Coordinates of N, CA and C in Angstrom, one line a residue:
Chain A
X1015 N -44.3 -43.2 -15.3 CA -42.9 -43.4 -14.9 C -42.0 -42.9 -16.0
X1016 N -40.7 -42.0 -15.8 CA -40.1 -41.7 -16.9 C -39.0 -43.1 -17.1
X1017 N -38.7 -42.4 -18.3 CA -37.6 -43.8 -19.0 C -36.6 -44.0 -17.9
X1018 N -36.2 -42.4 -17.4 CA -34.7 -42.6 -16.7 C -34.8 -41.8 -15.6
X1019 N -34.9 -42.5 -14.5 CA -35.0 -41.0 -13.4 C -33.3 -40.7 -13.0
X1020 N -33.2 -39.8 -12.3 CA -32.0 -39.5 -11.8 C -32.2 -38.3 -10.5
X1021 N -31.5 -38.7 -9.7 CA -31.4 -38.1 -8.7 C -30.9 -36.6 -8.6
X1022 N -31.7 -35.3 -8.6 CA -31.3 -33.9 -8.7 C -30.0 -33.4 -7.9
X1023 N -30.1 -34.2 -7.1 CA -29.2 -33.2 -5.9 C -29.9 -32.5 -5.0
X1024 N -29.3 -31.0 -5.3 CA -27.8 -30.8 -5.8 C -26.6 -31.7 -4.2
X1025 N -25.8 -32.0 -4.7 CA -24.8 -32.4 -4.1 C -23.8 -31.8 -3.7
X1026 N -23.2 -31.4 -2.5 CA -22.1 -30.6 -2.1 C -20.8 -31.6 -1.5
X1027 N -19.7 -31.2 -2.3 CA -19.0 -32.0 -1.5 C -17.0 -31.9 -1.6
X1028 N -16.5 -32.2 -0.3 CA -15.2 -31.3 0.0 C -14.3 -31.6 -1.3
X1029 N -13.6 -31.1 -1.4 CA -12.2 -31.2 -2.7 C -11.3 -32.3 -2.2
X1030 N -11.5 -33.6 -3.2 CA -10.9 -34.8 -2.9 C -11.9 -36.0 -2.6
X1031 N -13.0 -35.2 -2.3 CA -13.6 -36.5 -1.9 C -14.3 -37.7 -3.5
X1032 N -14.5 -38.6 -3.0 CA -15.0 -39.6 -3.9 C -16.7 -39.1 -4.1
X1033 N -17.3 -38.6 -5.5 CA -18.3 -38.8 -6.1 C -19.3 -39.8 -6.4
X1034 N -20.4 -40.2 -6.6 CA -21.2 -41.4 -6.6 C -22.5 -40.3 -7.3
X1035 N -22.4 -40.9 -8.7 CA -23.6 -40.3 -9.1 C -24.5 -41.5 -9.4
X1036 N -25.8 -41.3 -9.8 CA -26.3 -42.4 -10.4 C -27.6 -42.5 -11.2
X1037 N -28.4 -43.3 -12.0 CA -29.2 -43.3 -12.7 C -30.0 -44.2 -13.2
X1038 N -31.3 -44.5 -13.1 CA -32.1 -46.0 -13.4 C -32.9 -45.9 -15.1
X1039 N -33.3 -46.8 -15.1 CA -34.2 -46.9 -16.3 C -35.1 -47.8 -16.0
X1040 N -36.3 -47.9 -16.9 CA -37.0 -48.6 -17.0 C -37.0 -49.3 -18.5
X1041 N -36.2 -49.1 -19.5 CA -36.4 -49.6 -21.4 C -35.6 -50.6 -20.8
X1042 N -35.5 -51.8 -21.4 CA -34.4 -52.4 -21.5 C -33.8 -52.6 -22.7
X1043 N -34.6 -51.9 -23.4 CA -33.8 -51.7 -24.6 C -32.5 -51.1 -24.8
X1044 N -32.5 -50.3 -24.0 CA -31.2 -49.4 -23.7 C -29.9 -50.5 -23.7
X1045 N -29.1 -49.7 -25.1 CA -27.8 -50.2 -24.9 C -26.8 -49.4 -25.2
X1046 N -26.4 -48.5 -25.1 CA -25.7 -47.7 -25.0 C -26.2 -46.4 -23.9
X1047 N -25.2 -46.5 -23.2 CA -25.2 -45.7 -21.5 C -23.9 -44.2 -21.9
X1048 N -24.2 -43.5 -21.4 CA -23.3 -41.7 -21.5 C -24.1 -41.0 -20.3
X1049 N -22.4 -40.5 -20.2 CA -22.7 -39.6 -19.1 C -21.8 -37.6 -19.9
X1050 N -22.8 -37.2 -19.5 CA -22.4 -35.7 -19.9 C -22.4 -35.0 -18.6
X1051 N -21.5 -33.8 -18.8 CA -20.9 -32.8 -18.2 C -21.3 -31.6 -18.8
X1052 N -22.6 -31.0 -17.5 CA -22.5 -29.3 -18.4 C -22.4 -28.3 -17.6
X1053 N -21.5 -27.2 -17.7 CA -21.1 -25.8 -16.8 C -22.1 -25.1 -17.3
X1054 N -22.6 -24.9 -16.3 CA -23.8 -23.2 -16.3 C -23.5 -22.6 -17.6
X1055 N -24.8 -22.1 -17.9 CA -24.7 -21.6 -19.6 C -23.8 -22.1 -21.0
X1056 N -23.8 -23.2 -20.9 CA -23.2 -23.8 -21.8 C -23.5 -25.3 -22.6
X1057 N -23.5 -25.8 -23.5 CA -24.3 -27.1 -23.9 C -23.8 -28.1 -22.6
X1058 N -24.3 -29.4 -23.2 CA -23.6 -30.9 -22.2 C -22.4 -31.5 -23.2
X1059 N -21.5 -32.1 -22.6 CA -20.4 -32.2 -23.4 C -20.2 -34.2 -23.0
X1060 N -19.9 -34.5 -23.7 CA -19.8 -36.1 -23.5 C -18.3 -36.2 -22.6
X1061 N -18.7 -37.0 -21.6 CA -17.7 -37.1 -20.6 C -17.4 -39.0 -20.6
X1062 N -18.5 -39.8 -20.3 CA -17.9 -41.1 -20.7 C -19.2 -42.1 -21.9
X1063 N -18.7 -42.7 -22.1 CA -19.9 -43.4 -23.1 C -19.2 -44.7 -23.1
X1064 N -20.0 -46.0 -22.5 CA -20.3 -47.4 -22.6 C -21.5 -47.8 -23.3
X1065 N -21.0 -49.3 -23.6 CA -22.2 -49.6 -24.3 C -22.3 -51.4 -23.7
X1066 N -23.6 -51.4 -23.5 CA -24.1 -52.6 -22.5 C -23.3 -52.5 -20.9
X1067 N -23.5 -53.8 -20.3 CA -22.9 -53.6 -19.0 C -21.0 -53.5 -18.9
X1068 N -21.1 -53.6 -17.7 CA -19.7 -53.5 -17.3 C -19.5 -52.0 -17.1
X1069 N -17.7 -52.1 -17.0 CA -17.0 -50.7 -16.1 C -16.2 -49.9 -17.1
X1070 N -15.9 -48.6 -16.9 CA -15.0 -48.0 -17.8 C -14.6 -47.1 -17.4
X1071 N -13.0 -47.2 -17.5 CA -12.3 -46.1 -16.6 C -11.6 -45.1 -17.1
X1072 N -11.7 -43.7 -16.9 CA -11.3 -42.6 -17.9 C -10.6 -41.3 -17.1
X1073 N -9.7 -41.6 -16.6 CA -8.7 -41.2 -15.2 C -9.6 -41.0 -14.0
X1074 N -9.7 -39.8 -13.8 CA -10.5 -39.7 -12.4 C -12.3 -40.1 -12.6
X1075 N -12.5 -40.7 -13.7 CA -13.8 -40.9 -13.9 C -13.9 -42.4 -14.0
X1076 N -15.0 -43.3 -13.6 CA -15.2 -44.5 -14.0 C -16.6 -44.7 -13.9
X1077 N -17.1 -45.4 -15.1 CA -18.9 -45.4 -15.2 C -19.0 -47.0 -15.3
X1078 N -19.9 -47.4 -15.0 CA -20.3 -49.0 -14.0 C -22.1 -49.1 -15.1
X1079 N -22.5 -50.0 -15.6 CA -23.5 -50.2 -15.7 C -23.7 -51.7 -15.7
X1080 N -25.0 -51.8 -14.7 CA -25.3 -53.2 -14.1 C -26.9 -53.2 -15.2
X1081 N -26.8 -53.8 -15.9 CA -28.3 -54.2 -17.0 C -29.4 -54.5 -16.4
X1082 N -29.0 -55.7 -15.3 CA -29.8 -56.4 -14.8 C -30.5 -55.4 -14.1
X1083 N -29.4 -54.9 -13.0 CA -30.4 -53.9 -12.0 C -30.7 -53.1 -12.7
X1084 N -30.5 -52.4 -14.2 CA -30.9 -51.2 -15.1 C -30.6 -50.1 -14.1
X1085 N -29.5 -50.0 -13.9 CA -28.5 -49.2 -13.3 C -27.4 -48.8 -13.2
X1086 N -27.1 -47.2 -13.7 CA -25.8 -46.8 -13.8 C -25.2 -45.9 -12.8
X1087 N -23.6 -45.5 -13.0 CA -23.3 -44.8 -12.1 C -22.0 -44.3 -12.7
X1088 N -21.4 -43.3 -12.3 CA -20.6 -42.3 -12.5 C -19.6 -42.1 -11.1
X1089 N -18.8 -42.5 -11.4 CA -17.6 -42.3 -9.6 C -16.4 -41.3 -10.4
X1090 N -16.3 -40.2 -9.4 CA -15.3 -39.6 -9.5 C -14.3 -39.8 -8.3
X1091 N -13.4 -39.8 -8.5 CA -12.3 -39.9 -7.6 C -11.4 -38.3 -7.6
X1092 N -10.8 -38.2 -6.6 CA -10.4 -37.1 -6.3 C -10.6 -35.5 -6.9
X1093 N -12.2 -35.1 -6.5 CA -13.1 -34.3 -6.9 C -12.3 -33.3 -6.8
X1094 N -12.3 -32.3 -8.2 CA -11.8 -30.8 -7.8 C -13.0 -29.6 -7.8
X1095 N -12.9 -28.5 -7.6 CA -13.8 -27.6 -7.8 C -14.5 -27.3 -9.5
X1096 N -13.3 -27.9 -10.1 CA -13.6 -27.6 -11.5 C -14.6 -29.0 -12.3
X1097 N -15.0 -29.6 -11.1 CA -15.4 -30.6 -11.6 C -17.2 -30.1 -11.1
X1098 N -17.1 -28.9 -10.6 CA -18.6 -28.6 -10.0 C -19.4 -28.0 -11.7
X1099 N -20.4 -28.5 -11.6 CA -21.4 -28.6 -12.9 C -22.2 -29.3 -12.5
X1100 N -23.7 -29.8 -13.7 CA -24.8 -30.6 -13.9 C -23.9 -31.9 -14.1
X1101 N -24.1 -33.1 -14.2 CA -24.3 -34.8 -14.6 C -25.5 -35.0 -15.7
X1102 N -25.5 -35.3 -16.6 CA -26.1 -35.9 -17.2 C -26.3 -37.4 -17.6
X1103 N -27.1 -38.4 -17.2 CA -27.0 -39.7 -17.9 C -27.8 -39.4 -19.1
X1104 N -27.4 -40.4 -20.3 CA -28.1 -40.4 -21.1 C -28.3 -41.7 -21.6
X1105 N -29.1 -42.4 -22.7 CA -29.1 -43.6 -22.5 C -29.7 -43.8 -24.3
X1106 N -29.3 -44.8 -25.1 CA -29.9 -44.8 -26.2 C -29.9 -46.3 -26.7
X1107 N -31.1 -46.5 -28.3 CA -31.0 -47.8 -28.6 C -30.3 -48.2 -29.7
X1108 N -30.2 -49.5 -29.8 CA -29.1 -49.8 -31.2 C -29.8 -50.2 -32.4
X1109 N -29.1 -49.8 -33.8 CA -30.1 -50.6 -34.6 C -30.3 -49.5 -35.2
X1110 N -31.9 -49.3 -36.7 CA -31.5 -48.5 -37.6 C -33.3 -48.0 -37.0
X1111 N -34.0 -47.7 -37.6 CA -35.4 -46.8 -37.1 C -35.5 -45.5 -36.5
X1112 N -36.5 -45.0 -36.0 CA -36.3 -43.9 -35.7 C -35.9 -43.3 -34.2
X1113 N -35.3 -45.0 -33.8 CA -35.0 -44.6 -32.1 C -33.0 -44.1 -32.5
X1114 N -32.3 -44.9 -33.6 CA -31.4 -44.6 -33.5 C -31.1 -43.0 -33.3
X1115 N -29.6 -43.1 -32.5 CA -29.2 -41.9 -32.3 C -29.7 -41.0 -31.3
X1116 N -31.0 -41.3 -30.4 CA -32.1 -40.4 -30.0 C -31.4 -41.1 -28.9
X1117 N -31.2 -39.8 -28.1 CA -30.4 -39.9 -26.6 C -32.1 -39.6 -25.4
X1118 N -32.1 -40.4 -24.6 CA -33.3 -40.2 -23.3 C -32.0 -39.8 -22.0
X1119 N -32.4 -38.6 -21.9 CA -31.4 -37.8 -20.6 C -32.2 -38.2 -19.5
X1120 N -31.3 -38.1 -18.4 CA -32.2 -38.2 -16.8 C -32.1 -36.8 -16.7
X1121 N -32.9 -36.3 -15.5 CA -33.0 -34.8 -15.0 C -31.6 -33.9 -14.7
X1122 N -30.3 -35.1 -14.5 CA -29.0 -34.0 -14.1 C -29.2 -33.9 -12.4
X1123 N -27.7 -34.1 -12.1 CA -27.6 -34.0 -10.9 C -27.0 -32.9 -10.8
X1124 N -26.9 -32.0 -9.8 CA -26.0 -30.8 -9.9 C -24.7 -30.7 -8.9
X1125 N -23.5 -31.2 -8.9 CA -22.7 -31.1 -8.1 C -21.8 -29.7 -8.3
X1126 N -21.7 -29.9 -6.9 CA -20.5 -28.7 -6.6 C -19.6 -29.0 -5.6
X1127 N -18.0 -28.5 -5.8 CA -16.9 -29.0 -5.1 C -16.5 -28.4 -4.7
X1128 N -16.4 -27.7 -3.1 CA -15.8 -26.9 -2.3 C -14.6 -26.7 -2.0
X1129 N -13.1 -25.9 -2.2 CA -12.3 -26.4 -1.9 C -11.7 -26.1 -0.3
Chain B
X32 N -11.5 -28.6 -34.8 CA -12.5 -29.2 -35.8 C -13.1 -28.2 -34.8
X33 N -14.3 -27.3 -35.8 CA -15.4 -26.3 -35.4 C -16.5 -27.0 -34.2
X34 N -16.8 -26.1 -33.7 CA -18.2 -27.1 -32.8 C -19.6 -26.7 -33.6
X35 N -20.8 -27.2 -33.0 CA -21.7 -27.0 -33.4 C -22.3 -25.3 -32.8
X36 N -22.4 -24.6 -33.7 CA -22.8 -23.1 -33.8 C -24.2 -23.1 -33.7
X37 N -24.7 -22.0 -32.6 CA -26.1 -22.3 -32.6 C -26.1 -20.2 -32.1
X38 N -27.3 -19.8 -32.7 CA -27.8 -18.4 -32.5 C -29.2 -18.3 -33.0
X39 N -29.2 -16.7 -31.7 CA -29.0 -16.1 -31.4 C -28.4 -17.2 -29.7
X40 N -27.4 -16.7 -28.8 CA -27.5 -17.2 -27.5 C -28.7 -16.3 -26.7
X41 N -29.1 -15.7 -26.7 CA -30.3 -15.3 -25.7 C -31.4 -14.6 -26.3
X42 N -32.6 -14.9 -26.2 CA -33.5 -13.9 -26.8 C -35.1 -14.0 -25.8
X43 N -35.6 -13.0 -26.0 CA -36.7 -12.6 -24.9 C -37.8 -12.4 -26.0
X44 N -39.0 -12.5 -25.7 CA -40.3 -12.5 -26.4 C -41.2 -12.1 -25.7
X45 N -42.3 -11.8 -26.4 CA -43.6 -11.7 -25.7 C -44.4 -12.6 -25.7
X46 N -45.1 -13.2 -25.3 CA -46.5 -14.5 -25.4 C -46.8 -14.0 -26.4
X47 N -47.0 -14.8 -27.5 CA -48.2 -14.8 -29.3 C -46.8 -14.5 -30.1
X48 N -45.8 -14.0 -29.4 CA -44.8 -13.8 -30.9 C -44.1 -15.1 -31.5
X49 N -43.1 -14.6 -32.4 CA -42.6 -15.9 -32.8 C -41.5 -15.0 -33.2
X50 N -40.7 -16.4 -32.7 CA -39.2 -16.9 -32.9 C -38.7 -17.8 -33.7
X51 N -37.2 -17.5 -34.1 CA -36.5 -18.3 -34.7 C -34.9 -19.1 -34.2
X52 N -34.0 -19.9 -34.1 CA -33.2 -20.3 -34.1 C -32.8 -21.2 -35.2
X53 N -31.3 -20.7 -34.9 CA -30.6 -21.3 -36.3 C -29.8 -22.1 -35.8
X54 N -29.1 -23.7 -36.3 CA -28.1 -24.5 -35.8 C -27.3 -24.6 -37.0
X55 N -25.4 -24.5 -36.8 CA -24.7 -24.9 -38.2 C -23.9 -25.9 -37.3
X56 N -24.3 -27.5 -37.9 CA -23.9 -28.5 -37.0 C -22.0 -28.6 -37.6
X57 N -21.5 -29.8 -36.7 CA -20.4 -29.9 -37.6 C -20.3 -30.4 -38.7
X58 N -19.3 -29.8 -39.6 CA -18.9 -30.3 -40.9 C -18.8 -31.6 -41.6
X59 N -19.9 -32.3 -41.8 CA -19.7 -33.8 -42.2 C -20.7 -34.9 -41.3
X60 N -21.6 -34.2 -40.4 CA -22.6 -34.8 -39.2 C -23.9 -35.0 -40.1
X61 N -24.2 -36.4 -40.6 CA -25.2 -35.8 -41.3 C -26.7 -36.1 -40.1
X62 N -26.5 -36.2 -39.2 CA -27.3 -35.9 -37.8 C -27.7 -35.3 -37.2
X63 N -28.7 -34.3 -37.6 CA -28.9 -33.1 -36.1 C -30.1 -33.4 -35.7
X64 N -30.1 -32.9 -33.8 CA -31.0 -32.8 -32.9 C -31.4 -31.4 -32.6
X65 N -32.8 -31.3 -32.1 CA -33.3 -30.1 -31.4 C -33.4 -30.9 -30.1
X66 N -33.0 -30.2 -28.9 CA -33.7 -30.7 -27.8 C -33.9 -29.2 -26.9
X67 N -35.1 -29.3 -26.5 CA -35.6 -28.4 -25.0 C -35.0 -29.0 -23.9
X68 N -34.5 -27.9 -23.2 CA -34.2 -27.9 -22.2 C -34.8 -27.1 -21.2
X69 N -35.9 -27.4 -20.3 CA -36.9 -26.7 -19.2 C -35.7 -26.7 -18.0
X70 N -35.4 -25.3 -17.3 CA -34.7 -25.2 -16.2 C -34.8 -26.0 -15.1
X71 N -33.9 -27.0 -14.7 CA -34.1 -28.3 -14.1 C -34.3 -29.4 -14.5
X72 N -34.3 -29.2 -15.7 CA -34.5 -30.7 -16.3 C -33.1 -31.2 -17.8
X73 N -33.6 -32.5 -17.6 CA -32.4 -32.8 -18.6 C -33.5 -32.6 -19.7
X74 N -32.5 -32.6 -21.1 CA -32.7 -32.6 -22.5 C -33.8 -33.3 -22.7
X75 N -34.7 -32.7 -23.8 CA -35.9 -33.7 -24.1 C -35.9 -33.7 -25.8
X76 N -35.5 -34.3 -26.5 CA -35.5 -34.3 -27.9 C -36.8 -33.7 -28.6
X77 N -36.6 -32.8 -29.3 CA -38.1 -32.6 -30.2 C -38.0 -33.0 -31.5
X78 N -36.8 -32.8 -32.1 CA -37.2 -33.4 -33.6 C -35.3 -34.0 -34.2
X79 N -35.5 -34.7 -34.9 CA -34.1 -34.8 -35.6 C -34.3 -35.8 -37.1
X80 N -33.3 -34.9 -37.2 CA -33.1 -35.4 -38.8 C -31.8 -35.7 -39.2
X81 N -32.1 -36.9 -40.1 CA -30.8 -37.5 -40.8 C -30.8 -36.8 -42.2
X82 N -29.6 -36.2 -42.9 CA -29.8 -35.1 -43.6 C -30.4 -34.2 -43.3
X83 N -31.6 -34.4 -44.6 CA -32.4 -33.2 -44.6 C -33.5 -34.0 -44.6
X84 N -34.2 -35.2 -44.3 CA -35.0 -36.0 -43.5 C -35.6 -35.9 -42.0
X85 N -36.6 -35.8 -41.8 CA -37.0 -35.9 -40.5 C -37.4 -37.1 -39.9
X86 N -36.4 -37.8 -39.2 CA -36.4 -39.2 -38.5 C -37.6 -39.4 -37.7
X87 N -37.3 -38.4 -36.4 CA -38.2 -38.1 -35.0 C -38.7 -37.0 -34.9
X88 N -40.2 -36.7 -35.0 CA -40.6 -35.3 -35.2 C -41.8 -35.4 -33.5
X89 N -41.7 -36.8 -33.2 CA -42.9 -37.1 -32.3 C -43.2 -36.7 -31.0
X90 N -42.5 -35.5 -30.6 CA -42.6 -34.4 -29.5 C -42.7 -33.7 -29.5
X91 N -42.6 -33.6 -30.8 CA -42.9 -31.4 -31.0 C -44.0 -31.1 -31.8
X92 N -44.2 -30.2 -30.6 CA -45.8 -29.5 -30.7 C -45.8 -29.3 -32.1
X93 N -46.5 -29.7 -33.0 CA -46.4 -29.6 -34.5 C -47.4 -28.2 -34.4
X94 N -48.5 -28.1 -33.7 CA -49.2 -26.3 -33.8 C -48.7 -25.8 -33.9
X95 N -47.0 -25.7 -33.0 CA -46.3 -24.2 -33.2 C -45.1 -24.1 -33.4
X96 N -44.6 -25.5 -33.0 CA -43.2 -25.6 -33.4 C -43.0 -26.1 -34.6
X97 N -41.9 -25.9 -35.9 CA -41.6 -26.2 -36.9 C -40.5 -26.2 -37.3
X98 N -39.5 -26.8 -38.0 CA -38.2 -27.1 -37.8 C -37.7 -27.6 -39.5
X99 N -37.1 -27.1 -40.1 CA -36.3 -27.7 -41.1 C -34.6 -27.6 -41.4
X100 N -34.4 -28.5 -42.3 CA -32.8 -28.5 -42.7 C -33.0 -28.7 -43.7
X101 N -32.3 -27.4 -44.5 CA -32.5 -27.1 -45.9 C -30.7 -28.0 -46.4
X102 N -30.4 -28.0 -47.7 CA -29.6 -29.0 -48.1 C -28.7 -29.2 -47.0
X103 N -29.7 -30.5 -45.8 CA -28.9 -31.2 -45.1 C -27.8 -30.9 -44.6
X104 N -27.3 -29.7 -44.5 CA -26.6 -28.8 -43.4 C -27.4 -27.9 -41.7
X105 N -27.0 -27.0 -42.2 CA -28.0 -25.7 -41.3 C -29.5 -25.7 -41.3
X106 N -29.9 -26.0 -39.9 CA -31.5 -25.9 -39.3 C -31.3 -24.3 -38.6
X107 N -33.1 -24.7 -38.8 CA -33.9 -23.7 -38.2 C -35.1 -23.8 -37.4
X108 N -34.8 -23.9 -36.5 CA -36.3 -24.4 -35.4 C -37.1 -22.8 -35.0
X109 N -38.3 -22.7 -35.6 CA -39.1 -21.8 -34.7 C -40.6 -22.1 -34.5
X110 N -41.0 -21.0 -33.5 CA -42.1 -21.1 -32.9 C -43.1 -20.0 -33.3
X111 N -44.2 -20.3 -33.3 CA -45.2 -19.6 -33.5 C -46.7 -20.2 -33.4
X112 N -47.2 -19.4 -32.2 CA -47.0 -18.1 -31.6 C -46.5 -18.9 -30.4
X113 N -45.5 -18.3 -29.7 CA -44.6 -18.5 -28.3 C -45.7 -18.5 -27.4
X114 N -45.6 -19.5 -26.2 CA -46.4 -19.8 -24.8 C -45.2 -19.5 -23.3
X115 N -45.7 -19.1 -22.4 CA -44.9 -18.7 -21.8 C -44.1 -20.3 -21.2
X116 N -44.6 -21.6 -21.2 CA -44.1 -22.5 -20.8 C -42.8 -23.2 -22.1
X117 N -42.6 -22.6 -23.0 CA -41.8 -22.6 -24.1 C -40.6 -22.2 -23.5
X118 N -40.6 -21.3 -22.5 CA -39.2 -20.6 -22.2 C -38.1 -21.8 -21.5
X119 N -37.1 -21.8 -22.0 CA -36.5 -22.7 -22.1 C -34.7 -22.5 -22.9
X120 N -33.6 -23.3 -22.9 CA -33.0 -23.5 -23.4 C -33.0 -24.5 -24.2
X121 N -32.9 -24.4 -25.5 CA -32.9 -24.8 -27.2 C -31.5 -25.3 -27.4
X122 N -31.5 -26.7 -27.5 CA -29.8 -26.7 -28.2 C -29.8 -27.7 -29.6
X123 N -29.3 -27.5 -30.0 CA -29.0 -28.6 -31.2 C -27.5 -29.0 -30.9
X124 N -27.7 -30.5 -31.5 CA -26.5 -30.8 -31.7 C -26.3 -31.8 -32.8
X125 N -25.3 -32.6 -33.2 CA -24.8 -33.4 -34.5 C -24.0 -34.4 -34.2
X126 N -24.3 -35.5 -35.0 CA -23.4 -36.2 -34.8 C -23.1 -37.1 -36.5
X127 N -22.2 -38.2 -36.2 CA -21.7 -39.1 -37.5 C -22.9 -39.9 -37.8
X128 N -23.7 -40.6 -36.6 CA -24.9 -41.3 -36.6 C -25.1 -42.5 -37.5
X129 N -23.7 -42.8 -38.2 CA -23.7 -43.9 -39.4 C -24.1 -45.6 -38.6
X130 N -25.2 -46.4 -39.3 CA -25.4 -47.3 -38.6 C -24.6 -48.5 -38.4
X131 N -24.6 -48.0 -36.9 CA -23.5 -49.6 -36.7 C -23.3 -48.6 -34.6
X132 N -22.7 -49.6 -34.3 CA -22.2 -49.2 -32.9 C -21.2 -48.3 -32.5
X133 N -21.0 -48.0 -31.8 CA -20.4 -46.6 -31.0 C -20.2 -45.2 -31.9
X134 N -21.4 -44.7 -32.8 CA -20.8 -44.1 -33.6 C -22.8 -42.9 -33.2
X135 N -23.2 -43.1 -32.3 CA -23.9 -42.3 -31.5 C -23.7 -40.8 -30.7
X136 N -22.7 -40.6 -30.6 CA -22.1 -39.4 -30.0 C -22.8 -38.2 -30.3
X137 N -23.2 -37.2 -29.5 CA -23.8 -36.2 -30.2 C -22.6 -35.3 -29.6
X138 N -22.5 -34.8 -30.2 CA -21.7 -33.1 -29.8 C -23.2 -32.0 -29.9
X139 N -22.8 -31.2 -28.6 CA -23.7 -30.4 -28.2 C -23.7 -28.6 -28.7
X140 N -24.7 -27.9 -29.3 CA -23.7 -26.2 -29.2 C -23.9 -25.8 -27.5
X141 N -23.9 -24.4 -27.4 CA -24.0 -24.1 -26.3 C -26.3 -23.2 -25.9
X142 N -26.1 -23.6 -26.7 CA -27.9 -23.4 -26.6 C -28.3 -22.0 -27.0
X143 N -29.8 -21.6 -27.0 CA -30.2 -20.5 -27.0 C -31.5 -20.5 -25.9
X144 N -31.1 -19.3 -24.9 CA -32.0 -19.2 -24.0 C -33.0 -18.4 -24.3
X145 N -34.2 -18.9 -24.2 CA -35.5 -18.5 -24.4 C -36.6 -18.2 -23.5
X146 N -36.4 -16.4 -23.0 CA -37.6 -16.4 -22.6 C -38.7 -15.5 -22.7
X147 N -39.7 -16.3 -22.7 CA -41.0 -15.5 -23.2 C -41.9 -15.0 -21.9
X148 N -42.3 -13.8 -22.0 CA -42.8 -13.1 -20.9 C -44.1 -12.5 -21.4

């Protein structure tokens, strides 16, 4: 079983509509949750980053992590075309050894926004 | 503020050769990552170092992959000899990484695509 599955896609969906990405784990180690954003040929770029549970709202973006369920999520609200790219969750642990800093990605969802 | 600089962006190989990649992370990161990236998949870390220390080296194929950071700036990840399942996008990236909370962020370059035929 991987650390973090995530659901591929790819996802298509109209301009405006509400987004729902999402992502599990199995560590419960994991305390610190990120979500990246990457355009075809290009690195992933950090789009939101929480740490332990709860919500976080970052204008048309808000990321949700429930501990218990070891479950995150990513909601966009009023999706544009420019918002079509990969998702990445990423997920890491706290503390000093050789886990700090080391990010465990899920596979990427791939959305695209039609206008 | 510069991003993290990564070259060559694209290079082609044959199976048995060997390759090199260079990362110049940001200015003052003393944090860098290698991760592979296999088309369709998310990032998988192979090695990282705090300075010029190697923290996590525990995924990379140590037969062929080899990676250093000479005074704790600028890496160089290469391979030898290249397998055709190596083909992949290579990114490095950096961060502040200082211990304590929310100070994990990595900034990403834009990768180098690798493919060996």
């Amino acid at each position: 079983q991987k650390e973090v599955e995530q659901d591929p896609g790819p996802l298509s969906v109209p301009e405006g509509a509400i987004v729902s990405l999402n992502c599990t784990y199995s560590n419960s180690a994991f305390q610190y949750f990120m979500w990246y954003r990457q355009y075809s040929r290009k690195g992933p770029e950090l789009l939101m980053y929480t740490y332990s549970s709860g919500n976080k709202e970052d204008g048309r973006f808000t990321a949700q992590v429930d501990k218990s369920s070891k479950y995150i999520s990513l909601f966009i609200r009023d999706s544009q075309p420019s918002d079509s790219a990969t998702y990445l969750c990423a997920m890491s642990r706290p503390g000093g050894g050789t886990s700090y800093g080391k990010l465990t990605f899920g596979q990427g969802t791939i959305l695209t926004v039609h206008p | 503020e510069a991003g993290v600089a990564q070259s060559p962006r694209y290079k082609i190989i044959e199976k048995r050769q060997s390759v090199a990649f260079w990362c110049n992370p940001i200015s003052g990161h003393a944090t860098l990552y290698w991760y592979q990236q296999i088309l369709g998949q998310g990032p998988k870390l192979l090695i990282q170092f705090q300075n010029n220390g190697v923290v996590d080296d525990s995924q990379l194929p140590k037969d062929r992959f080899s990676a250093e950071r000479l005074k704790g700036v600028d890496s160089t990840l290469k391979i030898q000899p290249a397998k055709l399942e190596d083909s992949a996008v290579y990114l490095c990236a950096s961060s502040l990484a200082h211990w304590g909370a929310g100070d994990t962020e990595a900034f990403f370059g834009q990768g180098t695509r690798l493919t060996v035929v």
